[in-house]
Coordinates of C-alpha atoms in Angstrom, one line a residue:
M1 CA -0.5 -8.7 -23.8
I2 CA 0.1 -7.6 -20.2
I3 CA 2.9 -8.6 -17.8
G4 CA 1.9 -8.8 -14.1
L5 CA 4.9 -8.9 -11.8
D6 CA 4.7 -9.2 -8.0
V7 CA 8.1 -8.6 -6.2
G8 CA 7.8 -10.3 -2.8
G9 CA 10.3 -10.6 -0.1
T10 CA 10.9 -14.2 -1.0
H11 CA 9.8 -14.7 -4.6
T12 CA 9.1 -12.6 -7.7
D13 CA 5.9 -13.9 -9.4
V14 CA 5.4 -13.1 -13.0
V15 CA 2.4 -13.8 -15.4
L16 CA 1.8 -13.0 -19.1
I17 CA -1.8 -12.4 -20.0
D18 CA -3.7 -11.6 -23.2
T19 CA -7.4 -11.0 -23.8
K20 CA -8.0 -14.7 -24.2
G21 CA -6.3 -16.1 -21.1
L22 CA -3.2 -16.7 -19.0
I23 CA -0.3 -17.5 -21.3
K24 CA 2.5 -18.2 -18.9
E25 CA 3.4 -18.0 -15.2
I26 CA 6.7 -18.3 -13.4
K27 CA 8.3 -17.7 -10.0
V28 CA 11.9 -16.6 -9.5
P29 CA 13.7 -16.0 -6.1
T30 CA 13.9 -12.4 -5.0
N31 CA 17.3 -11.1 -3.9
P32 CA 16.6 -7.9 -1.9
S33 CA 20.3 -6.9 -2.2
D34 CA 20.1 -7.2 -6.0
L35 CA 16.7 -6.4 -7.2
F36 CA 17.9 -5.8 -10.7
S37 CA 18.8 -9.5 -11.2
S38 CA 15.5 -10.6 -9.7
V39 CA 13.4 -8.4 -11.9
L40 CA 15.5 -9.1 -15.0
A41 CA 15.3 -12.9 -14.4
G42 CA 11.5 -12.7 -14.2
L43 CA 11.2 -10.6 -17.3
T44 CA 13.7 -12.7 -19.3
E45 CA 11.8 -15.9 -18.5
I46 CA 8.3 -14.6 -19.0
T47 CA 9.1 -13.1 -22.4
R48 CA 11.0 -16.1 -23.7
D49 CA 9.5 -17.2 -27.0
H50 CA 7.2 -14.2 -27.1
D51 CA 7.4 -11.0 -29.1
P52 CA 8.0 -8.0 -26.8
E53 CA 6.3 -5.8 -29.4
K54 CA 3.0 -7.4 -28.5
I55 CA 3.3 -6.5 -24.8
N56 CA 1.2 -3.4 -24.0
R57 CA 2.1 -2.7 -20.4
I58 CA 3.7 -4.0 -17.3
V59 CA 2.0 -3.8 -13.9
L60 CA 4.1 -4.3 -10.7
S61 CA 3.2 -4.9 -7.1
T62 CA 5.7 -5.2 -4.3
T63 CA 5.8 -6.0 -0.6
L64 CA 9.3 -4.4 -0.3
T65 CA 8.3 -1.1 1.4
T66 CA 5.7 -2.9 3.6
N67 CA 8.3 -5.5 4.7
A68 CA 10.8 -2.7 5.4
I69 CA 8.3 -0.9 7.7
V70 CA 7.2 -4.1 9.4
Q71 CA 10.8 -5.1 10.1
N72 CA 12.0 -1.6 11.0
K73 CA 14.5 -1.4 8.1
T74 CA 13.7 2.1 6.8
Q75 CA 16.3 4.8 6.5
P76 CA 16.6 7.7 9.1
V77 CA 14.8 10.8 7.9
G78 CA 14.2 14.3 9.1
M79 CA 10.7 15.8 9.9
I80 CA 10.0 19.6 10.2
V81 CA 6.5 20.3 11.5
A82 CA 4.7 23.7 11.9
G83 CA 1.6 23.4 14.1
G84 CA 0.8 26.8 15.5
P85 CA -1.4 27.5 18.5
G86 CA -3.9 25.0 19.8
I87 CA -2.0 21.8 19.1
D88 CA 1.4 20.5 20.1
P89 CA 3.1 18.8 17.1
E90 CA 5.3 16.9 19.7
L91 CA 2.2 14.7 20.4
F92 CA 2.6 13.2 16.9
R93 CA 6.4 12.7 16.9
T94 CA 7.3 10.1 14.3
N95 CA 11.1 9.7 14.9
S96 CA 14.2 11.1 16.6
N97 CA 15.0 13.7 14.0
Y98 CA 11.7 15.5 14.4
F99 CA 11.5 19.3 14.9
S100 CA 8.6 21.6 15.6
V101 CA 9.1 25.1 14.2
A102 CA 7.5 28.5 14.4
G103 CA 4.9 29.5 11.9
S104 CA 1.1 28.8 11.5
I105 CA -1.7 29.1 9.1
D106 CA -5.4 29.2 10.2
H107 CA -8.2 27.0 9.0
R108 CA -9.2 29.6 6.4
G109 CA -5.6 29.6 4.9
R110 CA -4.6 32.9 6.5
E111 CA -1.1 33.4 7.9
I112 CA -1.1 33.8 11.7
E113 CA 2.7 33.6 12.4
P114 CA 5.5 33.6 9.8
I115 CA 8.2 31.0 9.4
D116 CA 11.5 31.8 11.0
P117 CA 14.1 31.1 8.2
H118 CA 17.0 31.1 10.7
E119 CA 15.4 28.4 12.8
V120 CA 14.9 26.2 9.7
K121 CA 18.5 26.7 8.5
D122 CA 19.8 25.7 12.0
I123 CA 17.7 22.5 11.9
A124 CA 19.0 21.8 8.3
A125 CA 22.6 22.1 9.5
R126 CA 21.9 19.6 12.3
L127 CA 20.2 17.1 10.0
K128 CA 23.0 17.4 7.4
K129 CA 25.6 16.7 10.1
D130 CA 23.6 13.5 10.9
E131 CA 23.8 12.5 7.2
I132 CA 20.1 12.7 6.7
E133 CA 19.1 12.9 3.0
Q134 CA 15.3 12.8 3.0
I135 CA 13.1 15.3 4.7
G136 CA 9.3 15.6 5.4
V137 CA 7.7 19.0 5.9
V138 CA 4.2 19.4 7.3
G139 CA 2.1 22.4 8.3
K140 CA -1.2 22.1 10.1
F141 CA -3.4 23.8 7.5
S142 CA -1.1 23.5 4.5
V143 CA -4.0 22.0 2.5
R144 CA -5.7 25.4 2.8
N145 CA -2.5 27.4 2.1
P146 CA 0.8 25.6 1.4
S147 CA 3.0 28.8 1.5
H148 CA 4.8 27.8 4.7
E149 CA 5.6 24.3 3.5
L150 CA 6.8 25.8 0.2
E151 CA 9.0 28.3 2.0
I152 CA 10.6 25.7 4.2
G153 CA 11.1 23.5 1.1
R154 CA 12.9 26.3 -0.7
I155 CA 15.3 26.7 2.3
L156 CA 16.0 23.0 2.5
K157 CA 16.3 22.2 -1.2
P158 CA 20.0 23.0 -1.7
C159 CA 21.0 20.7 1.2
F160 CA 19.0 17.5 0.8
E161 CA 18.3 14.8 -1.8
K162 CA 14.5 14.7 -1.5
I163 CA 11.9 16.8 0.3
F164 CA 8.3 15.7 0.8
M165 CA 5.7 18.3 1.6
G166 CA 2.4 17.4 3.3
H167 CA 0.1 19.4 1.0
R168 CA 1.3 17.4 -2.0
I169 CA 1.1 14.1 -0.2
S170 CA -2.6 14.4 0.8
G171 CA -5.4 16.9 0.5
N172 CA -7.2 15.6 3.6
L173 CA -7.5 17.7 6.8
N174 CA -6.0 15.4 9.4
F175 CA -2.9 16.9 10.8
P176 CA -1.6 13.8 12.7
R177 CA -2.2 11.4 9.8
R178 CA -0.6 13.8 7.3
I179 CA 2.5 13.9 9.5
A180 CA 2.7 10.1 9.6
T181 CA 2.0 9.9 5.8
T182 CA 4.7 12.4 4.9
F183 CA 7.1 10.7 7.3
L184 CA 6.5 7.3 5.6
N185 CA 7.0 8.7 2.1
A186 CA 10.4 10.1 3.2
A187 CA 11.3 6.9 5.0
V188 CA 10.6 4.4 2.2
F189 CA 11.9 6.6 -0.6
P190 CA 15.5 5.1 -0.7
I191 CA 14.0 1.5 -0.9
H192 CA 11.5 2.5 -3.6
R193 CA 14.1 4.4 -5.6
E194 CA 16.4 1.3 -5.6
F195 CA 13.4 -0.8 -6.8
Y196 CA 12.5 1.8 -9.5
R197 CA 16.1 1.9 -10.8
A198 CA 16.3 -1.9 -10.8
V199 CA 13.1 -2.2 -12.9
E200 CA 14.2 0.5 -15.3
K201 CA 17.6 -1.1 -15.7
S202 CA 15.9 -4.5 -16.2
L203 CA 13.6 -3.2 -18.9
E204 CA 16.5 -1.5 -20.7
A205 CA 18.5 -4.8 -20.7
K206 CA 15.5 -6.5 -22.3
G207 CA 14.9 -3.7 -24.8
L208 CA 11.4 -3.1 -23.4
K209 CA 10.1 0.4 -23.8
L210 CA 6.6 0.1 -22.2
P211 CA 4.3 2.0 -19.9
I212 CA 5.2 0.7 -16.4
R213 CA 2.6 0.9 -13.6
L214 CA 2.6 0.0 -10.0
L215 CA -0.3 -1.3 -8.0
K216 CA -1.3 0.9 -5.1
A217 CA -2.8 0.1 -1.7
D218 CA -6.4 0.8 -2.9
G219 CA -6.3 -2.0 -5.5
G220 CA -5.7 0.4 -8.5
N221 CA -2.5 1.3 -10.3
M222 CA -0.5 4.4 -11.3
R223 CA 2.3 5.1 -13.7
F224 CA 5.6 4.1 -12.2
N225 CA 7.3 7.4 -12.6
S226 CA 4.5 9.1 -10.6
T227 CA 5.3 6.9 -7.6
M228 CA 8.7 8.6 -7.1
E229 CA 6.8 11.6 -5.7
H230 CA 4.4 9.3 -3.7
P231 CA 6.5 6.2 -2.8
A232 CA 4.3 5.4 0.2
Q233 CA 1.6 4.5 -2.2
T234 CA 3.5 1.3 -2.6
I235 CA 2.9 0.4 1.0
L236 CA 0.5 -2.6 1.1
S237 CA 0.8 -2.9 -2.7
G238 CA 1.4 -6.6 -2.1
P239 CA -1.8 -7.2 0.0
A240 CA -3.8 -5.2 -2.5
A241 CA -2.6 -7.5 -5.3
S242 CA -3.6 -10.5 -3.2
A243 CA -7.1 -9.1 -2.8
M244 CA -7.5 -8.2 -6.4
G245 CA -6.2 -11.6 -7.4
A246 CA -8.9 -13.2 -5.3
V247 CA -11.8 -11.0 -6.4
T248 CA -12.9 -13.1 -9.3
F249 CA -12.8 -16.3 -7.3
G250 CA -14.7 -15.2 -4.2
P251 CA -18.3 -16.5 -3.5
Q252 CA -21.2 -14.2 -4.3
K253 CA -23.5 -12.9 -1.6
E254 CA -21.0 -13.8 1.1
D255 CA -18.1 -12.4 3.2
T256 CA -14.7 -14.0 2.6
L257 CA -11.3 -13.7 4.1
V258 CA -8.4 -13.6 1.7
M259 CA -5.0 -14.8 3.0
D260 CA -1.8 -14.6 1.0
I261 CA 0.8 -16.6 2.9
G262 CA 4.2 -15.4 1.7
G263 CA 7.7 -15.8 2.9
T264 CA 7.9 -12.8 5.2
T265 CA 4.3 -11.8 5.9
T266 CA 0.8 -13.1 5.6
D267 CA -1.3 -10.5 3.9
M268 CA -5.1 -10.4 4.6
A269 CA -8.1 -8.7 3.1
V270 CA -11.9 -9.1 3.2
L271 CA -14.4 -9.4 0.3
I272 CA -18.1 -8.6 0.6
D273 CA -19.9 -10.2 -2.4
R274 CA -16.5 -10.2 -4.3
S275 CA -16.0 -6.5 -3.5
P276 CA -12.9 -5.6 -1.4
V277 CA -13.5 -3.8 1.8
L278 CA -12.0 -0.3 1.7
D279 CA -10.4 1.9 4.4
P280 CA -11.3 5.3 3.1
L281 CA -9.5 7.2 5.8
G282 CA -6.1 5.6 5.4
I283 CA -3.7 2.8 6.2
E284 CA -2.8 1.9 9.8
L285 CA 0.6 0.1 9.8
G286 CA 2.0 -0.5 13.2
R287 CA 1.9 2.8 15.1
H288 CA 1.5 4.8 11.9
K289 CA -2.0 6.1 11.1
T290 CA -1.9 7.5 7.6
L291 CA -3.9 9.2 4.9
I292 CA -2.9 6.6 2.3
R293 CA -6.3 5.4 1.0
S294 CA -6.3 1.6 0.8
L295 CA -8.1 -1.6 0.8
E296 CA -8.8 -2.7 4.4
T297 CA -5.8 -5.1 4.7
L298 CA -3.5 -6.5 7.4
S299 CA 0.1 -7.3 6.7
F300 CA 1.0 -9.7 9.5
G301 CA 4.7 -10.4 10.2
L302 CA 4.5 -14.1 9.9
G303 CA 5.1 -16.2 6.8
G304 CA 6.6 -19.4 5.5
D305 CA 10.2 -18.2 6.0
S306 CA 9.8 -16.6 9.4
A307 CA 12.6 -17.5 11.7
V308 CA 11.8 -20.2 14.3
R309 CA 13.4 -20.0 17.8
V310 CA 13.1 -21.4 21.2
I311 CA 13.5 -18.7 23.9
N312 CA 13.3 -19.7 27.6
G313 CA 11.7 -23.0 26.6
K314 CA 9.0 -21.2 24.6
L315 CA 8.5 -21.5 20.8
Q316 CA 8.7 -18.2 19.0
I317 CA 8.0 -17.7 15.2
G318 CA 8.9 -14.4 13.4
P319 CA 8.5 -11.6 12.7
Q320 CA 12.1 -11.7 11.4
R321 CA 12.9 -13.4 8.2
L322 CA 16.6 -14.2 8.0
G323 CA 16.6 -16.1 4.7
S324 CA 14.8 -18.9 2.9
A325 CA 13.9 -22.2 4.6
M326 CA 16.8 -24.5 5.5
A327 CA 15.4 -27.0 3.0
Y328 CA 16.4 -24.5 0.3
G329 CA 19.8 -23.7 1.9
G330 CA 18.6 -21.0 4.4
P331 CA 20.4 -20.3 7.7
V332 CA 17.6 -20.9 10.3
P333 CA 14.6 -23.2 10.6
T334 CA 11.2 -21.9 9.4
P335 CA 7.5 -23.0 9.2
T336 CA 8.4 -24.1 5.6
D337 CA 10.9 -26.5 7.1
A338 CA 8.1 -27.9 9.3
L339 CA 6.1 -28.5 6.2
F340 CA 9.0 -30.4 4.7
I341 CA 9.2 -32.7 7.7
L342 CA 5.4 -33.4 7.8
E343 CA 4.4 -33.1 4.2
D344 CA 5.4 -34.8 0.9
I345 CA 7.3 -31.8 -0.5
T346 CA 10.1 -32.8 -2.9
D347 CA 11.6 -29.5 -4.3
G348 CA 14.1 -29.1 -1.4
S349 CA 16.1 -31.0 1.2
R350 CA 14.1 -32.6 4.0
E351 CA 17.4 -33.7 5.6
K352 CA 18.4 -30.0 6.0
S353 CA 15.1 -29.2 7.6
V354 CA 15.4 -32.1 10.1
K355 CA 19.0 -31.0 10.9
G356 CA 17.8 -27.5 11.5
L357 CA 15.0 -28.4 13.9
E358 CA 16.9 -31.1 15.8
P359 CA 18.6 -28.7 18.3
L360 CA 15.3 -26.9 19.0
A361 CA 13.5 -30.2 19.5
R362 CA 16.2 -31.4 22.0
S363 CA 16.0 -28.1 23.9
I364 CA 12.3 -28.6 24.7
G365 CA 12.4 -32.3 24.9
C366 CA 10.3 -33.5 22.0
S367 CA 10.8 -35.2 18.6
V368 CA 11.5 -33.3 15.4
K369 CA 8.1 -34.3 14.1
A370 CA 6.3 -33.2 17.2
L371 CA 8.1 -29.8 17.0
A372 CA 7.2 -29.5 13.3
A373 CA 3.6 -30.1 14.2
E374 CA 3.7 -27.5 17.0
I375 CA 5.3 -24.9 14.7
L376 CA 2.6 -25.3 12.1
D377 CA -0.1 -25.3 14.8
L378 CA 1.2 -22.1 16.3
T379 CA 1.7 -20.4 12.9
C380 CA -1.9 -21.1 12.0
K381 CA -3.3 -20.0 15.4
E382 CA -1.4 -16.7 15.2
I383 CA -2.5 -16.1 11.6
L384 CA -6.2 -16.8 12.6
S385 CA -5.8 -14.6 15.6
A386 CA -4.6 -11.8 13.3
A387 CA -7.6 -12.4 11.0
R388 CA -10.0 -11.9 14.0
Q389 CA -8.2 -8.6 14.7
L390 CA -8.8 -7.5 11.1
I391 CA -12.5 -8.4 11.3
Y392 CA -12.9 -6.6 14.6
R393 CA -11.2 -3.5 13.2
I394 CA -13.4 -3.5 10.2
N395 CA -16.6 -3.8 12.3
S396 CA -15.5 -1.1 14.8
K397 CA -16.3 1.6 12.2
P398 CA -18.6 2.1 9.2
V399 CA -18.0 -0.6 6.6
Y400 CA -17.0 0.5 3.1
T401 CA -16.3 -1.5 0.0
V402 CA -14.6 0.0 -3.1
H403 CA -18.1 0.7 -4.5
E404 CA -20.2 2.0 -1.6
L405 CA -20.8 2.5 2.1
Q406 CA -22.5 -0.6 3.7
E407 CA -24.8 1.1 6.1
G408 CA -25.0 -0.8 9.4
Y409 CA -23.3 -3.9 7.9
V410 CA -21.5 -6.4 10.1
V411 CA -18.7 -8.4 8.4
E412 CA -19.0 -12.2 9.2
P413 CA -16.8 -14.2 6.9
K414 CA -17.9 -17.8 6.3
S415 CA -14.9 -18.9 4.2
I416 CA -11.1 -18.3 3.8
M417 CA -9.4 -18.1 0.4
V418 CA -5.7 -19.0 0.6
L419 CA -3.1 -18.1 -1.9
G420 CA 0.7 -17.9 -2.0
G421 CA 3.4 -20.6 -2.6
P422 CA 2.5 -22.9 0.4
A423 CA -1.2 -22.3 0.2
P424 CA -2.4 -26.0 -0.3
Y425 CA -0.3 -27.1 2.6
F426 CA -1.3 -24.4 5.0
A427 CA -5.0 -24.7 4.0
K428 CA -5.1 -28.1 5.7
Y429 CA -3.7 -26.8 9.0
L430 CA -5.9 -23.7 8.9
D431 CA -8.9 -26.0 8.5
K432 CA -7.9 -27.8 11.7
F433 CA -8.2 -24.7 13.9
S434 CA -11.2 -22.9 12.4
D435 CA -14.9 -23.3 11.4
Y436 CA -14.3 -21.5 8.1
R437 CA -14.6 -23.2 4.8
I438 CA -11.1 -23.2 3.4
R439 CA -10.5 -22.9 -0.3
V440 CA -7.2 -22.6 -2.3
V441 CA -7.4 -19.8 -4.9
P442 CA -6.9 -21.1 -8.5
R443 CA -3.4 -20.3 -9.7
W444 CA -2.5 -19.8 -6.1
K445 CA 1.2 -19.4 -6.7
V446 CA 0.8 -16.3 -9.0
A447 CA -2.7 -15.0 -8.1
N448 CA -1.3 -11.8 -6.8
A449 CA 0.6 -11.1 -10.0
I450 CA -2.7 -11.8 -11.9
G451 CA -4.5 -9.3 -9.6
A452 CA -1.8 -6.7 -10.3
A453 CA -2.0 -7.2 -14.1
L454 CA -5.8 -6.8 -14.3
A455 CA -6.3 -3.8 -11.9
R456 CA -7.4 -0.5 -13.3
T457 CA -5.7 2.9 -12.8
T458 CA -7.2 4.8 -9.8
C459 CA -6.7 8.1 -8.1
E460 CA -8.6 10.7 -6.1
V461 CA -8.9 14.5 -5.8
T462 CA -9.8 16.7 -2.9
L463 CA -11.0 20.2 -3.7
L464 CA -11.7 23.0 -1.3
A465 CA -13.7 26.2 -2.2
D466 CA -14.0 29.4 -0.2
T467 CA -16.5 31.7 -1.9
E468 CA -16.0 34.5 0.7
N469 CA -12.3 34.7 -0.2
R470 CA -13.2 33.8 -3.8
I471 CA -10.7 31.0 -4.3
V472 CA -10.9 27.2 -5.0
R473 CA -7.9 25.0 -4.3
A474 CA -6.6 21.5 -4.7
P475 CA -3.1 21.8 -3.2
E476 CA -2.3 18.2 -3.8
E477 CA -2.8 18.8 -7.5
N478 CA -0.9 22.2 -7.4
F479 CA -4.2 23.8 -8.5
S480 CA -5.5 27.2 -7.4
Q481 CA -8.1 29.4 -9.2
S482 CA -10.2 32.5 -8.5
I483 CA -14.0 32.1 -8.4
D484 CA -17.0 34.4 -8.0
Q485 CA -19.4 34.2 -5.1
G486 CA -21.9 32.3 -7.2
F487 CA -19.6 29.3 -7.2
D488 CA -21.7 26.4 -5.8
K489 CA -21.4 22.7 -4.9
D490 CA -22.3 21.6 -8.4
A491 CA -19.6 23.7 -9.9
A492 CA -17.1 22.3 -7.3
I493 CA -18.0 18.8 -8.3
Q494 CA -17.6 19.6 -12.0
Q495 CA -14.2 21.1 -11.2
A496 CA -13.2 18.1 -9.1
F497 CA -14.1 15.7 -11.9
E498 CA -12.1 17.7 -14.5
L499 CA -9.0 17.6 -12.2
L500 CA -9.7 13.9 -11.5
K501 CA -10.0 13.0 -15.2
A502 CA -6.7 14.8 -16.1
K503 CA -4.9 13.2 -13.2
A504 CA -6.2 9.7 -14.1
I505 CA -5.2 10.0 -17.7
K506 CA -1.8 11.3 -16.7
R507 CA -1.4 8.2 -14.4
G508 CA -2.3 5.8 -17.3
A509 CA -6.1 5.4 -17.2
N510 CA -8.2 4.6 -20.2
A511 CA -10.0 7.8 -21.0
D512 CA -13.0 5.9 -22.5
Y513 CA -13.6 3.9 -19.3
L514 CA -13.4 6.2 -16.3
E515 CA -15.7 5.4 -13.5
M516 CA -15.7 8.6 -11.5
E517 CA -17.7 9.1 -8.3
V518 CA -18.1 11.6 -5.5
L519 CA -16.8 10.2 -2.1
E520 CA -17.5 13.3 0.0
S521 CA -19.6 16.4 -0.7
L522 CA -19.8 19.0 2.1
E523 CA -21.0 22.6 2.2
F524 CA -21.1 25.1 5.1
N525 CA -22.3 28.7 5.3
M526 CA -19.9 31.3 6.7
V527 CA -21.7 33.9 8.8
R528 CA -20.6 37.4 9.9
G529 CA -22.9 39.7 11.9
F530 CA -25.9 37.5 11.3
S531 CA -25.4 37.5 7.6
T532 CA -24.1 34.8 5.3
T533 CA -20.9 36.0 3.7
G534 CA -19.9 33.0 1.7
K535 CA -19.7 29.2 1.5
N536 CA -17.0 26.7 2.4
I537 CA -17.2 23.7 0.0
R538 CA -15.3 20.4 0.2
I539 CA -15.4 17.8 -2.5
K540 CA -13.6 14.5 -2.7
A541 CA -13.9 12.4 -5.9
Q542 CA -12.3 9.1 -7.0
I543 CA -11.8 6.7 -9.9
T544 CA -13.5 3.6 -8.5
P545 CA -11.0 0.6 -8.1
G546 CA -11.8 -2.5 -10.1
L547 CA -10.6 -4.7 -13.0
I548 CA -9.7 -3.3 -16.4
H549 CA -12.0 -3.3 -19.4
G550 CA -11.6 -5.9 -22.2
Y551 CA -10.4 -8.9 -20.2
D552 CA -13.7 -10.5 -19.3
D553 CA -12.8 -13.8 -21.0
V554 CA -9.6 -14.0 -19.0
I555 CA -11.5 -13.5 -15.7
R556 CA -14.1 -16.0 -16.7
K557 CA -11.6 -18.7 -17.6
L558 CA -9.6 -18.1 -14.4
S559 CA -12.8 -18.6 -12.5
E560 CA -13.6 -22.0 -14.1

């Protein structure tokens, strides 16, 4: 059996699945200030009357880090960046505690200017005085030679709790995106560490000693302990779970929008013939363009529990979430309260919803029902507007799915699949403002937890070979090896696959069912004095995202 557990900003959804079907599903409230109790409550209820010895693994997804970034609730961190000549790191400033330092490596991995240890120590003292505990360190060409990042890391290590180095975060050659990616890893680390500890403590309390995995942004999972070195992989974990939970229900030979309407955000993705659209370069979240490979998703700061206000006579919804709906005892009115007023929902207090909306209705001179209708209309219009932005963004560049490049393809969705707690209610209002066919995903309340449970383990490897200097490196994997000048592209691919297989198994993949593929294969001759002196080879390989082997009956039954 597998437990799928999705920790959202509002609810924690939990499912128990075996090879024959969905055994049990539950929802419990999420308490962000006490994640231990939230996770423990979910595990306690889902394992009630079931033998824990028969549970093979637990797969988690979470919107906690995404919500923290969307709502600007991350911790202050320090950034130390070495750019060298030709580019000013100040152009890519991520935060106030951001410092550009001396030292540079060229594109071949050769040192041009050394690090100044005194400069780094002075910066460390300033950061320590500001009570900074997490640091990101990035050098422009650290993926070709990480020595400067390692040296800075050694200087900083005695002073700070956690140091993230760019060459271990991503092997891709994109300096601005690697800065942003390293920054986000440092920024979300405290939140992710708290989540990690809460889950570990919850499992100990239940006596469960199981492999724990976390869903990543690309729709695959990785072992939970590995995420402590890559916490930003959890960003958009929630939207990825939504997409994977909808994969089996999507129409074939058609483009489909997936919308998971949660309490804090609405998470969106696109399927092409049931295959999620992929952003191979990396997540863009707000002003941050990263190298975190992900499904092409949008986490929009508007959900069922978004705060509703009237400012200068104008209705405003979100992006803040200040608590649950007033119908459930929350402090401010929300779109969910509007649903209570207009729909036949009975699991909360309609009177409290009315009481919450009355002052706003008076301020703009309308009835409570009219205001409730306006709230739902505006919510759906803004969600659909965000969906159009997602489609435009996808079509403004080459379209990839998790399986292949769709050469010249233009995404034109014909339908919307809605999931999340209020899905059936919002579906009716979305239908009012769009020409899409609107469908509610089966098991809509817990479809994201199902998607997390059934996703396979994924990872990728970037390998760089320089036959002139006779070295092959994969800095992200802490791998470096001497080669001879006869080392070619085929040998590089074979080496990349060996590293990829080892990495995947370490992260929890089934060694008998590894779908490995080459994402990028580049080779350039290096010329000196009209003669070829060597080759520069770059290989990127991945484990293809998808659903795990052996659960075809479950998928078929859920699709019926």
